[in-house]
XYZ file of C-alpha atoms in Angstrom:
748
model
C -42.919 -15.831 -12.474
C -39.582 -18.114 -12.447
C -36.370 -16.809 -11.660
C -32.945 -18.239 -12.802
C -29.200 -17.355 -11.698
C -26.391 -18.425 -12.409
C -23.846 -17.463 -9.838
C -21.553 -15.202 -11.860
C -19.128 -12.422 -10.058
C -17.737 -9.386 -12.138
C -14.427 -8.627 -10.043
C -11.578 -6.764 -10.877
C -8.536 -6.087 -8.925
C -10.513 -2.963 -7.066
C -14.005 -4.063 -6.870
C -16.774 -4.795 -4.338
C -17.854 -8.450 -3.932
C -21.872 -9.470 -3.341
C -22.699 -12.836 -1.627
C -24.495 -15.361 -4.114
C -28.340 -14.910 -3.779
C -29.440 -18.637 -3.166
C -32.373 -20.914 -3.057
C -33.934 -19.103 -6.108
C -36.490 -21.213 -8.429
C -35.054 -21.982 -11.847
C -37.117 -22.140 -14.879
C -36.245 -25.182 -17.047
C -34.223 -23.239 -19.189
C -31.747 -22.799 -16.388
C -30.958 -26.653 -16.449
C -28.233 -26.123 -19.031
C -26.387 -23.545 -16.791
C -23.797 -24.405 -13.991
C -25.152 -25.624 -10.695
C -26.188 -23.171 -8.093
C -23.352 -24.124 -6.177
C -20.703 -23.296 -8.815
C -19.139 -19.604 -8.416
C -17.601 -18.051 -11.616
C -15.517 -15.080 -11.110
C -14.820 -12.827 -13.698
C -11.393 -10.563 -13.726
C -10.781 -7.813 -16.505
C -8.558 -10.424 -18.282
C -9.566 -14.009 -17.237
C -12.460 -16.037 -16.253
C -11.768 -18.465 -13.128
C -13.782 -21.501 -12.960
C -13.449 -24.086 -10.193
C -11.486 -26.691 -12.797
C -9.598 -24.050 -15.303
C -8.936 -20.791 -16.012
C -9.815 -19.011 -19.213
C -8.514 -15.692 -20.861
C -10.747 -13.291 -22.781
C -11.620 -14.744 -26.206
C -9.800 -18.042 -25.335
C -11.349 -21.234 -26.782
C -14.655 -22.868 -24.529
C -14.222 -24.963 -21.547
C -16.661 -27.037 -20.267
C -18.297 -27.099 -16.801
C -20.445 -29.529 -15.431
C -21.427 -30.546 -19.053
C -22.114 -27.171 -20.250
C -19.706 -24.972 -22.459
C -18.449 -22.045 -21.103
C -16.307 -19.200 -23.077
C -15.510 -15.894 -22.220
C -16.194 -13.387 -25.055
C -14.875 -9.730 -24.874
C -18.233 -8.272 -24.081
C -20.135 -11.299 -22.616
C -20.183 -14.826 -20.799
C -21.340 -17.576 -23.123
C -22.949 -20.747 -21.165
C -24.036 -23.030 -23.769
C -26.596 -21.564 -25.829
C -27.396 -18.652 -23.525
C -25.467 -15.296 -24.049
C -25.009 -13.243 -20.490
C -23.504 -9.719 -21.020
C -21.231 -8.259 -18.399
C -20.382 -4.725 -17.111
C -17.164 -3.387 -17.000
C -14.940 -4.303 -14.019
C -16.680 -2.727 -10.908
C -18.899 -3.874 -8.480
C -19.603 -7.234 -7.977
C -23.219 -8.453 -8.979
C -25.243 -11.530 -9.184
C -27.564 -11.255 -12.525
C -30.912 -12.392 -12.024
C -33.837 -12.345 -15.183
C -37.025 -11.779 -14.383
C -39.569 -12.747 -17.008
C -36.374 -12.799 -19.460
C -37.296 -9.242 -19.556
C -34.850 -7.425 -17.585
C -31.396 -8.037 -15.833
C -31.432 -7.189 -11.854
C -28.054 -6.537 -10.469
C -27.396 -5.917 -6.867
C -25.300 -2.491 -6.378
C -24.004 -0.428 -3.691
C -27.167 2.027 -4.212
C -29.615 -0.944 -4.777
C -30.925 -2.810 -7.363
C -30.156 -1.641 -10.897
C -32.568 -2.524 -13.891
C -30.095 -3.279 -16.624
C -32.716 -2.517 -19.645
C -33.642 0.846 -17.912
C -30.669 2.008 -16.514
C -33.227 2.473 -13.776
C -31.956 2.005 -9.903
C -34.548 1.027 -7.131
C -33.182 1.691 -3.750
C -33.964 0.263 -0.113
C -37.800 1.667 0.633
C -37.689 3.850 -2.283
C -40.234 3.911 -5.351
C -41.716 0.914 -7.324
C -40.581 0.170 -10.867
C -42.299 -1.792 -13.595
C -40.661 -4.235 -15.424
C -42.624 -6.391 -18.262
C -45.936 -5.105 -16.253
C -44.802 -6.220 -12.882
C -44.076 -3.897 -10.190
C -40.867 -4.458 -8.388
C -39.739 -3.069 -5.285
C -36.582 -3.018 -2.876
C -37.898 -3.407 0.419
C -36.001 -3.923 3.761
C -36.234 -7.525 3.618
C -35.332 -7.656 0.066
C -36.491 -7.526 -3.741
C -40.617 -7.640 -3.742
C -41.633 -9.055 -7.390
C -45.414 -8.455 -7.915
C -46.235 -7.346 -4.499
C -46.210 -11.101 -3.343
C -42.837 -12.956 -3.616
C -39.814 -11.693 -1.529
C -36.410 -12.531 -2.547
C -33.496 -12.171 -0.252
C -30.776 -9.827 -1.908
C -27.214 -10.122 0.044
C -25.280 -7.072 1.337
C -23.245 -5.532 -0.952
C -19.678 -6.081 0.745
C -16.050 -4.271 -0.141
C -13.443 -6.652 -1.677
C -9.872 -5.348 -0.654
C -8.137 -7.574 -3.481
C -8.228 -10.513 -6.297
C -4.366 -11.682 -5.770
C -1.787 -14.355 -6.597
C -0.140 -15.955 -3.531
C 2.825 -18.348 -4.921
C 0.205 -19.075 -8.098
C -2.839 -19.741 -6.164
C -5.545 -17.376 -6.593
C -6.750 -15.794 -3.208
C -9.820 -13.312 -2.813
C -10.688 -11.513 0.348
C -14.226 -11.053 0.840
C -15.726 -8.681 3.805
C -14.240 -10.475 6.898
C -13.001 -13.560 4.936
C -10.328 -15.122 2.789
C -11.721 -17.503 0.350
C -9.453 -19.780 -1.248
C -10.887 -21.255 -4.751
C -10.935 -24.798 -5.457
C -8.786 -24.475 -8.322
C -5.495 -23.377 -6.706
C -4.877 -26.505 -5.342
C -4.303 -24.920 -1.390
C -3.507 -28.021 0.738
C -6.223 -29.769 2.764
C -5.986 -30.588 6.608
C -8.348 -30.304 9.378
C -9.026 -26.883 10.479
C -7.487 -24.925 13.841
C -9.886 -22.844 15.917
C -9.991 -19.254 15.036
C -7.637 -18.322 17.849
C -5.395 -15.469 16.802
C -1.927 -17.344 15.793
C -3.220 -20.606 15.941
C -1.961 -22.786 12.564
C -4.688 -23.731 10.537
C -5.235 -25.358 6.976
C -8.599 -25.278 5.622
C -10.462 -27.481 2.670
C -9.805 -25.578 -0.893
C -13.454 -23.932 -0.788
C -13.738 -22.850 2.483
C -13.847 -19.217 3.716
C -11.397 -18.629 6.871
C -12.552 -16.268 9.187
C -10.806 -13.034 9.951
C -9.060 -13.632 13.070
C -7.604 -16.979 11.862
C -4.428 -18.872 11.983
C -1.798 -19.290 9.254
C -2.128 -21.381 5.954
C 0.817 -22.291 3.964
C -0.375 -21.850 0.264
C 2.669 -22.595 -1.373
C 6.577 -23.031 -0.669
C 7.526 -19.496 -0.033
C 4.528 -17.860 0.999
C 1.830 -18.075 3.986
C -1.268 -16.601 4.721
C -1.721 -15.212 8.417
C -5.255 -13.384 9.875
C -4.993 -11.196 12.479
C -6.266 -7.680 13.451
C -4.797 -6.532 10.231
C -6.383 -8.532 8.062
C -4.748 -10.796 5.405
C -1.118 -10.877 5.431
C 1.042 -12.679 3.082
C 4.333 -13.937 5.235
C 7.650 -15.221 4.770
C 9.366 -17.286 7.638
C 12.944 -16.737 7.512
C 15.471 -19.224 8.722
C 14.360 -21.427 11.986
C 11.351 -18.305 12.517
C 14.133 -15.931 13.335
C 11.731 -13.296 11.829
C 8.190 -13.535 10.481
C 8.646 -11.095 7.413
C 5.111 -9.772 6.426
C 4.445 -8.846 2.858
C 0.980 -7.213 2.334
C -1.889 -6.415 4.255
C -5.204 -6.286 2.765
C -8.249 -6.665 4.670
C -9.434 -3.648 5.199
C -7.264 -1.534 3.267
C -8.684 1.268 0.859
C -10.200 -0.625 -2.279
C -10.519 2.767 -4.342
C -13.608 2.050 -6.710
C -14.228 4.565 -9.004
C -16.958 2.527 -9.902
C -18.750 3.128 -6.485
C -18.545 6.761 -6.971
C -20.123 6.383 -10.593
C -23.041 4.528 -9.094
C -24.298 7.602 -6.744
C -22.213 6.446 -3.442
C -22.416 9.018 -0.674
C -19.143 10.795 -0.280
C -18.456 12.903 2.229
C -16.510 16.153 3.060
C -13.798 15.437 5.585
C -13.492 18.859 6.727
C -16.694 19.474 7.554
C -18.818 17.984 10.431
C -20.398 14.562 9.743
C -24.322 14.832 9.333
C -25.008 12.017 11.244
C -23.376 8.892 12.992
C -23.094 6.737 9.732
C -20.754 9.751 7.985
C -19.091 9.879 11.645
C -18.192 6.311 11.075
C -17.196 6.818 7.673
C -14.857 9.234 8.826
C -13.569 7.444 11.414
C -12.312 4.551 9.018
C -10.828 6.858 6.864
C -8.687 8.523 9.820
C -7.961 4.901 10.960
C -6.846 2.874 7.993
C -2.939 3.898 8.242
C -3.242 1.612 11.591
C -3.457 -1.680 9.548
C -0.024 -0.990 7.746
C 1.254 0.176 11.330
C 0.112 -3.444 12.591
C 1.633 -5.021 9.631
C 5.092 -3.070 10.754
C 5.004 -3.329 14.290
C 4.023 -7.115 14.266
C 7.367 -7.712 11.989
C 9.424 -5.702 14.155
C 8.165 -7.384 17.263
C 8.804 -10.760 15.554
C 12.576 -9.360 15.072
C 13.419 -7.735 18.379
C 10.889 -8.701 20.696
C 10.032 -5.138 21.858
C 9.781 -1.577 20.990
C 12.687 0.946 21.246
C 14.815 -1.362 19.624
C 16.924 -1.057 16.193
C 15.639 -3.841 13.836
C 18.649 -3.635 11.136
C 18.402 -4.890 7.488
C 21.799 -6.903 6.923
C 21.375 -7.249 3.401
C 19.947 -5.404 0.435
C 16.519 -6.487 -0.865
C 16.769 -9.681 -2.935
C 14.739 -12.168 -4.950
C 14.281 -14.005 -1.572
C 13.523 -11.068 -0.043
C 9.924 -10.480 1.509
C 10.488 -7.811 4.322
C 8.683 -4.891 2.638
C 6.917 -4.890 -0.358
C 8.236 -2.721 -3.249
C 11.512 -2.628 -1.718
C 14.171 -0.360 -2.817
C 17.508 -1.877 -3.823
C 19.315 1.370 -2.782
C 19.513 1.642 0.790
C 19.516 -0.852 4.057
C 16.602 -0.256 6.392
C 16.703 -0.058 10.270
C 13.266 -0.137 11.528
C 12.090 0.630 15.250
C 8.795 0.723 17.174
C 8.874 4.303 19.040
C 7.240 4.165 22.636
C 7.594 7.397 24.701
C 4.761 6.025 27.425
C 7.313 5.465 29.738
C 10.574 6.959 28.900
C 12.315 9.577 26.549
C 14.998 8.172 24.285
C 18.730 8.631 23.430
C 19.568 8.276 19.791
C 22.839 8.379 18.858
C 24.066 8.417 15.201
C 27.643 8.089 14.073
C 29.670 10.020 11.692
C 28.912 9.387 8.684
C 30.784 11.386 6.321
C 30.588 9.202 2.833
C 27.117 8.523 1.808
C 23.379 9.365 1.629
C 21.635 8.823 4.926
C 18.130 9.624 6.522
C 16.721 9.103 9.952
C 12.801 9.344 9.556
C 10.442 9.369 12.519
C 6.654 8.911 11.648
C 3.436 9.308 14.217
C 1.046 6.724 14.770
C -0.951 7.726 11.724
C 2.222 7.378 9.156
C 2.914 11.047 8.996
C 6.392 11.664 8.800
C 7.028 14.713 11.322
C 10.723 14.658 11.649
C 13.905 13.449 9.717
C 17.687 13.789 10.438
C 19.640 14.167 7.232
C 22.279 16.141 5.645
C 19.495 17.246 3.580
C 18.105 19.290 6.273
C 21.575 20.219 7.828
C 21.433 17.769 10.648
C 24.752 16.303 12.050
C 25.992 12.905 13.505
C 25.588 13.160 16.838
C 23.318 12.356 20.161
C 19.718 13.273 19.723
C 16.513 13.281 22.566
C 13.295 12.007 21.503
C 10.521 13.418 23.975
C 6.779 13.747 23.310
C 6.423 17.234 22.273
C 3.200 17.677 24.542
C 5.631 17.050 27.828
C 7.971 20.003 26.968
C 5.034 21.870 25.429
C 7.146 22.209 22.357
C 5.999 22.230 18.421
C 6.455 18.876 16.656
C 9.624 18.157 14.597
C 13.165 18.681 14.834
C 14.915 21.315 16.817
C 18.531 21.386 16.068
C 20.414 22.799 19.013
C 22.694 25.026 16.763
C 22.717 28.022 19.118
C 25.172 28.852 22.182
C 22.045 29.328 24.377
C 20.827 25.982 23.288
C 23.765 24.089 23.462
C 24.198 25.563 26.940
C 20.609 24.099 28.237
C 21.465 21.183 26.523
C 24.961 20.651 26.418
C 25.035 16.384 25.786
C 22.584 16.939 22.595
C 23.233 17.641 18.940
C 18.872 18.144 18.920
C 15.861 16.916 20.065
C 12.628 15.492 18.614
C 9.860 16.367 19.586
C 7.126 13.576 18.915
C 3.731 14.532 18.177
C 2.441 11.033 19.514
C 3.260 8.829 22.319
C 3.708 5.974 19.802
C 5.267 5.736 16.448
C 7.930 4.125 14.265
C 11.201 4.642 12.512
C 12.566 3.601 9.134
C 16.318 4.794 8.979
C 18.205 4.416 5.559
C 21.846 4.276 4.691
C 22.986 4.360 1.126
C 24.744 1.363 -0.193
C 26.959 2.888 -2.987
C 28.152 -0.514 -4.492
C 26.812 -3.983 -3.761
C 29.928 -5.422 -2.772
C 31.050 -6.939 0.618
C 33.432 -4.140 1.591
C 30.333 -1.503 0.728
C 28.353 -4.006 2.980
C 30.715 -3.915 5.794
C 30.727 -0.188 6.176
C 26.984 0.037 6.202
C 27.096 -2.687 8.967
C 29.187 -0.871 11.198
C 27.206 2.216 10.892
C 24.312 0.561 11.685
C 25.748 -1.280 14.616
C 27.293 2.126 15.977
C 23.385 3.531 15.973
C 21.953 3.132 19.145
C 18.582 4.076 20.780
C 18.468 4.097 24.811
C 15.434 4.588 27.063
C 16.395 7.087 29.376
C 14.156 8.844 32.200
C 11.595 11.646 31.160
C 13.658 15.184 31.141
C 10.281 17.065 31.333
C 6.662 15.626 31.921
C 3.365 17.682 32.417
C 1.189 17.482 35.315
C -1.634 15.162 35.534
C -0.643 13.757 31.786
C -2.961 10.205 31.799
C -0.711 7.175 31.767
C -0.449 5.609 28.069
C -0.074 1.886 27.672
C 2.988 0.224 26.433
C 2.640 -1.355 22.819
C 3.162 -4.961 22.898
C 1.613 -7.877 20.484
C -1.123 -8.469 22.878
C -1.968 -4.562 22.352
C -2.655 -5.441 19.164
C -4.149 -8.628 18.456
C -6.292 -9.329 21.360
C -10.083 -8.784 22.434
C -10.951 -7.774 18.938
C -14.591 -8.765 18.058
C -17.152 -8.274 15.043
C -16.434 -7.165 11.494
C -13.306 -6.159 10.411
C -14.033 -2.268 9.973
C -15.275 -2.713 13.703
C -12.064 -4.503 14.640
C -10.003 -1.371 13.539
C -12.165 1.087 14.985
C -11.824 -1.151 18.186
C -7.900 -0.431 17.254
C -8.254 3.304 17.020
C -10.248 3.270 20.141
C -7.241 2.004 22.016
C -4.945 4.273 20.260
C -6.678 7.523 19.852
C -6.733 8.601 23.381
C -2.650 8.786 23.430
C -1.980 9.609 19.840
C -3.585 12.787 18.748
C -4.019 14.587 15.510
C -0.584 15.931 14.556
C -2.420 19.487 14.034
C -3.393 20.749 17.518
C -6.298 22.617 16.134
C -8.037 19.275 14.830
C -7.755 17.654 18.114
C -11.238 18.935 19.375
C -13.113 18.268 16.173
C -11.811 14.750 15.474
C -12.156 13.824 19.198
C -15.957 14.973 18.569
C -16.674 13.037 15.354
C -14.713 10.282 16.803
C -17.198 9.877 19.737
C -20.484 10.342 17.343
C -19.026 7.014 15.507
C -19.125 5.257 18.829
C -15.336 5.547 19.877
C -15.342 7.244 23.671
C -13.083 6.159 26.562
C -10.659 3.726 24.602
C -13.712 1.622 23.545
C -15.700 1.149 20.762
C -19.755 0.391 20.591
C -21.092 0.698 17.051
C -24.414 2.899 17.206
C -27.408 0.881 16.528
C -28.267 2.984 13.300
C -25.148 2.614 11.437
C -24.519 0.008 8.973
C -21.119 -0.639 8.735
C -21.081 -1.745 5.554
C -22.418 1.193 4.087
C -20.069 3.084 6.160
C -17.238 1.403 4.630
C -18.510 1.759 1.505
C -18.828 5.628 1.840
C -15.242 6.087 2.890
C -13.990 4.125 -0.211
C -15.917 6.328 -2.285
C -14.440 9.588 -0.311
C -11.116 8.396 -0.826
C -11.517 7.705 -4.505
C -12.942 11.283 -5.020
C -10.470 12.777 -3.230
C -7.426 11.509 -4.795
C -8.445 12.338 -8.140
C -8.730 15.707 -7.141
C -6.490 17.582 -9.654
C -5.729 20.457 -7.612
C -3.547 17.927 -5.273
C -1.310 17.238 -8.374
C 1.776 18.993 -9.838
C 1.646 18.134 -13.745
C 5.031 17.729 -15.521
C 6.003 17.010 -18.733
C 5.544 13.834 -20.628
C 2.354 12.925 -18.700
C 4.625 12.549 -15.261
C 2.829 14.065 -12.157
C 3.770 14.587 -8.415
C 1.987 15.226 -5.533
C 1.575 18.700 -3.990
C 4.286 18.809 -0.856
C 0.951 19.167 1.410
C -0.225 15.737 0.029
C 2.823 13.819 0.655
C 4.719 12.707 4.059
C 3.053 14.883 6.246
C -0.240 14.875 5.786
C -2.132 17.153 8.090
C -5.572 16.936 7.852
C -5.634 15.387 4.247
C -6.970 12.004 5.808
C -7.998 10.608 2.474
C -4.575 10.932 0.816
C -2.924 9.935 4.271
C -4.865 6.295 3.639
C -4.427 6.017 0.247
C -0.605 6.218 0.933
C -0.827 3.928 3.882
C -2.092 1.282 1.511
C 0.293 1.972 -1.747
C 3.480 3.625 -0.296
C 3.434 3.535 3.920
C 6.064 5.643 5.415
C 6.540 8.105 2.264
C 8.862 10.833 3.230
C 8.027 14.178 2.563
C 8.838 15.831 -1.190
C 11.512 18.140 0.181
C 13.822 14.782 0.819
C 12.442 12.425 -2.007
C 10.196 12.715 -5.091
C 8.161 9.517 -6.286
C 6.788 10.687 -9.657
C 4.041 8.892 -11.154
C 3.368 8.584 -14.630
C -0.015 9.229 -16.022
C -1.411 8.499 -12.399
C -0.221 8.568 -8.649
C 3.168 6.873 -7.799
C 3.535 3.585 -7.223
C 1.769 3.086 -10.642
C 0.908 0.000 -12.205
C 1.991 -1.483 -15.660
C 1.276 -4.142 -17.991
C 3.544 -5.058 -21.093
C 3.043 -7.927 -23.825
C 5.653 -10.558 -24.057
C 6.843 -8.855 -27.583
C 6.566 -5.430 -26.166
C 8.774 -2.966 -24.593
C 8.941 0.342 -22.866
C 11.229 3.110 -24.309
C 12.366 5.516 -22.130
C 14.007 8.709 -23.549
C 15.641 10.831 -21.020
C 16.232 14.378 -21.493
C 19.797 14.303 -19.118
C 20.613 12.994 -15.881
C 18.269 13.860 -13.270
C 19.362 16.628 -10.833
C 19.684 15.409 -7.532
C 21.410 17.846 -5.043
C 25.349 16.802 -4.157
C 27.754 17.769 -1.345
C 25.228 18.149 1.365
C 26.352 19.554 4.226
C 29.618 20.560 2.203
C 30.622 16.948 2.451
C 31.327 16.032 -1.454
C 30.493 12.219 -1.000
C 27.164 13.062 0.782
C 24.438 13.330 -2.276
C 21.502 12.467 -3.319
C 20.533 9.882 -5.839
C 17.715 8.343 -7.805
C 17.280 4.966 -9.319
C 14.191 3.468 -11.220
C 12.717 -0.160 -10.250
C 10.009 -2.213 -11.780
C 8.245 -5.276 -9.381
C 6.252 -7.805 -10.373
C 2.502 -8.651 -9.772
C 3.846 -9.799 -6.591
C 5.404 -6.512 -5.805
C 8.529 -8.238 -5.414
C 11.700 -7.692 -7.537
C 11.756 -9.536 -10.857
C 13.890 -12.417 -11.618
C 16.577 -12.069 -14.468
C 19.629 -13.771 -15.770
C 21.588 -10.080 -15.380
C 20.486 -9.854 -11.400
C 19.474 -6.233 -12.180
C 16.412 -4.902 -10.222
C 16.933 -1.258 -10.875
C 18.845 1.070 -12.854
C 20.064 4.363 -11.553
C 23.145 6.705 -10.654
C 25.087 3.543 -9.537
C 25.919 0.040 -10.862
C 23.382 -2.321 -10.788
C 23.302 -6.159 -11.692
C 26.042 -8.494 -11.982
C 29.755 -6.731 -12.615
C 32.923 -5.100 -11.543
C 32.588 -2.938 -8.672
C 28.682 -3.881 -8.018
C 27.111 -3.902 -11.374
C 27.148 -2.186 -14.568
C 26.759 1.517 -15.113
C 24.312 3.173 -17.220
C 25.822 4.657 -20.783
C 24.961 7.036 -23.488
C 24.634 6.175 -26.900
C 27.867 6.061 -27.886
C 28.635 4.014 -25.068
C 30.244 6.408 -22.661
C 29.388 5.923 -19.240
C 26.993 8.254 -17.888
C 27.899 7.975 -14.154
C 31.238 6.308 -12.302
C 34.820 7.317 -12.223
C 35.122 6.877 -15.752
C 32.496 9.100 -16.899
C 32.957 12.933 -17.858
C 31.703 15.351 -14.805
C 30.839 17.989 -17.677
C 28.709 15.999 -20.100
C 24.999 15.835 -19.833
C 22.722 15.164 -22.220
C 20.054 12.573 -23.591
C 20.345 8.786 -22.951
C 17.555 5.824 -23.516
C 16.603 3.402 -20.999
C 14.894 -0.215 -22.362
C 12.280 -1.770 -20.129
C 12.161 -5.313 -21.575
C 10.752 -8.852 -20.909
C 13.705 -11.001 -18.937
C 13.328 -13.802 -22.076
C 13.921 -11.414 -24.420
C 17.490 -10.442 -24.843
C 18.296 -7.265 -26.906
C 21.680 -6.420 -28.634
C 25.071 -6.296 -26.839
C 24.654 -2.361 -27.115
C 21.689 -2.555 -24.769
C 22.720 -4.644 -22.408
C 23.746 -1.687 -19.869
C 20.587 0.436 -20.484
C 18.439 -2.840 -20.004
C 15.895 -3.184 -17.403
C 14.508 -6.951 -17.229
C 10.378 -7.120 -16.842
C 9.071 -10.227 -16.373
C 9.727 -13.059 -18.711
C 6.797 -13.528 -21.733
C 5.400 -9.969 -20.492
C 2.906 -9.117 -17.564
C 2.156 -6.879 -14.815
C 3.287 -5.181 -12.103
C 4.280 -1.643 -10.860
C 7.172 0.693 -10.802
C 8.865 3.309 -8.703
C 10.697 6.242 -9.603
C 12.838 7.636 -6.518
C 14.423 10.993 -6.704
C 16.608 11.248 -3.007
C 17.383 14.713 -2.177
C 15.751 16.461 -5.229
C 16.790 19.507 -6.677
C 14.253 21.957 -7.110
C 14.364 21.538 -11.104
C 12.771 17.912 -10.708
C 9.487 19.706 -9.271
C 9.237 22.958 -10.948
C 9.068 21.844 -14.344
C 12.840 22.821 -15.285
C 13.824 19.204 -15.951
C 11.745 17.717 -18.699
C 10.792 14.215 -17.542
C 11.510 11.100 -19.478
C 9.342 10.350 -22.369
C 7.810 6.818 -22.095
C 6.842 4.709 -25.330
C 5.583 1.442 -25.931
C 7.385 -0.417 -28.876
C 7.917 -3.923 -30.281
C 11.039 -5.631 -28.351
C 14.203 -5.094 -29.813
C 15.664 -8.191 -30.314
C 19.507 -9.535 -30.209
């Protein structure tokens, strides 16, 4: 029996990847196929060849003398038509005796003609009278021929960097030949070493930086792939997105009977314990991403790194940045001391000082939303004071007598963590920027001797760049578990009741005494697939969602910001919206799906938002008329950055945006009256419309103030609707969320 194999991958932006099968004998019929060394990647909307890219139903291209076309349901190679599955796990296609299609999937080998799946060492199947089985060494055909089947490996993403399509395979970064990545001799694989490689080379996980195009670079480290931006003379390496070990969210894996686990039950074996450990550890990827950027900016922990301008087209410090506030970042390290945080008097704008534990739980917030006042705060480990984690406001006379110099205390649940402070910029003007800069400069963080310490507390390591980047070995999941082993002993679960259970599970997974050793029986790829499928199942659970009018939805409060034992949701948010705040602080509604949702729009179409009225956010916080909540809607391009447009408008909301007097242009009602601002009516509240339309399609003048441009010519990306200091009406169904319609573009 002869086999012929064109190397074809079926991929989506959230798919798995299988290494091509090699050295298979080919029949004469395969002579018209591309060479076995050619890789064809099929995406949901395009077919990427080494020399060209085809969109669906586009004219055929020629590859190695063979015509190739990308149809709606099949790939056509010369005279041969190859049906392909819906985007999902990537599979090589094998045809045996021209009778059945075999596809390597996570659960085994799928017999395309029969729908049967044969698993490792499972029962045989018969195809055209020939017995076929899947053994530990490969696919056995006719009881005699054994063909090696590659391991199914997760793919974090297929994405574009400066016009270059990049795929992240399990432990390798692949730059396809068509992208024109620069060629140069490669440097060694040591972390941080500069390297550029041939366009078709795969780059090791612990590699150096590679320049892909003018603005972006690619760096590989413990966090995996980070697309970075070097700001003026290397003052700050600003990481943009981390992709390597992140959650790939593969509903198709669940559909193919992948194992899932219950995170609130004890795992049955070391494989399930390892899957639990991977889910538990996933937020550490984004932690590394952020700490690396702060280390580059301020060279240490417990130092505040202030953002001095609103996000703009040239910004790359944050993926999906807001254009409402200026950020200040800090790595909190309580291994050696306590800290004192001084917040200056802020009485003319919204402000919030959130703190997060090592795994991204928002355990404390200082803000007028929860009646916090400016002043001096002590930050200490909760375990030192035998106190509950969170904010302790010192309002009583007894408390003030015991802590006379402090306004309050922040009891940190973990030795290490982060802070992401936000100050509202009311208008994007020089005067307003100067006000915020003065407030940033007046905010200080000072190490002080530990006020209280418990005896026999183990010494905790200080966080340094070396802590995150040295001596990691093996595959990316194994490196992640090695990092978890370093972090976990000093950063226990937020829920005290979970500490023994989690420590026991991590021990079963091979994490003991600050080290990780993979149990010999564990297939790390299979553990990753279980973790991935479990997260996919958990975030799709409707019981965790509050459904609102017109397709909008919100997570339940215990599944946002501070996640408790909901480790799947914690991992998902770390990937999509790291350092999320509590729902009492801010709401991120999703439209027909989770928050931070995607969009796709044709070049001649638009989205029309019809709002029932002004979104009700709380005002006059702490009794201060100028300190209140705000809202905004921001769209981002496919690269998750702000979208270029002639108006300079990247969001709309209750403050002026874009170019214009007083820092921009205000939204208006249909009759042209301003909805917000000094010339608006404080008593009027009624419907208004918002036009989301490609930047190159200019609407009539009466739409200009309510036009939010999206990519010219159409395209895809994501959007975020933000409500800071939300009223109850925004979550209890009292306020009717906007109706969103797709319409023909409105042209001038």
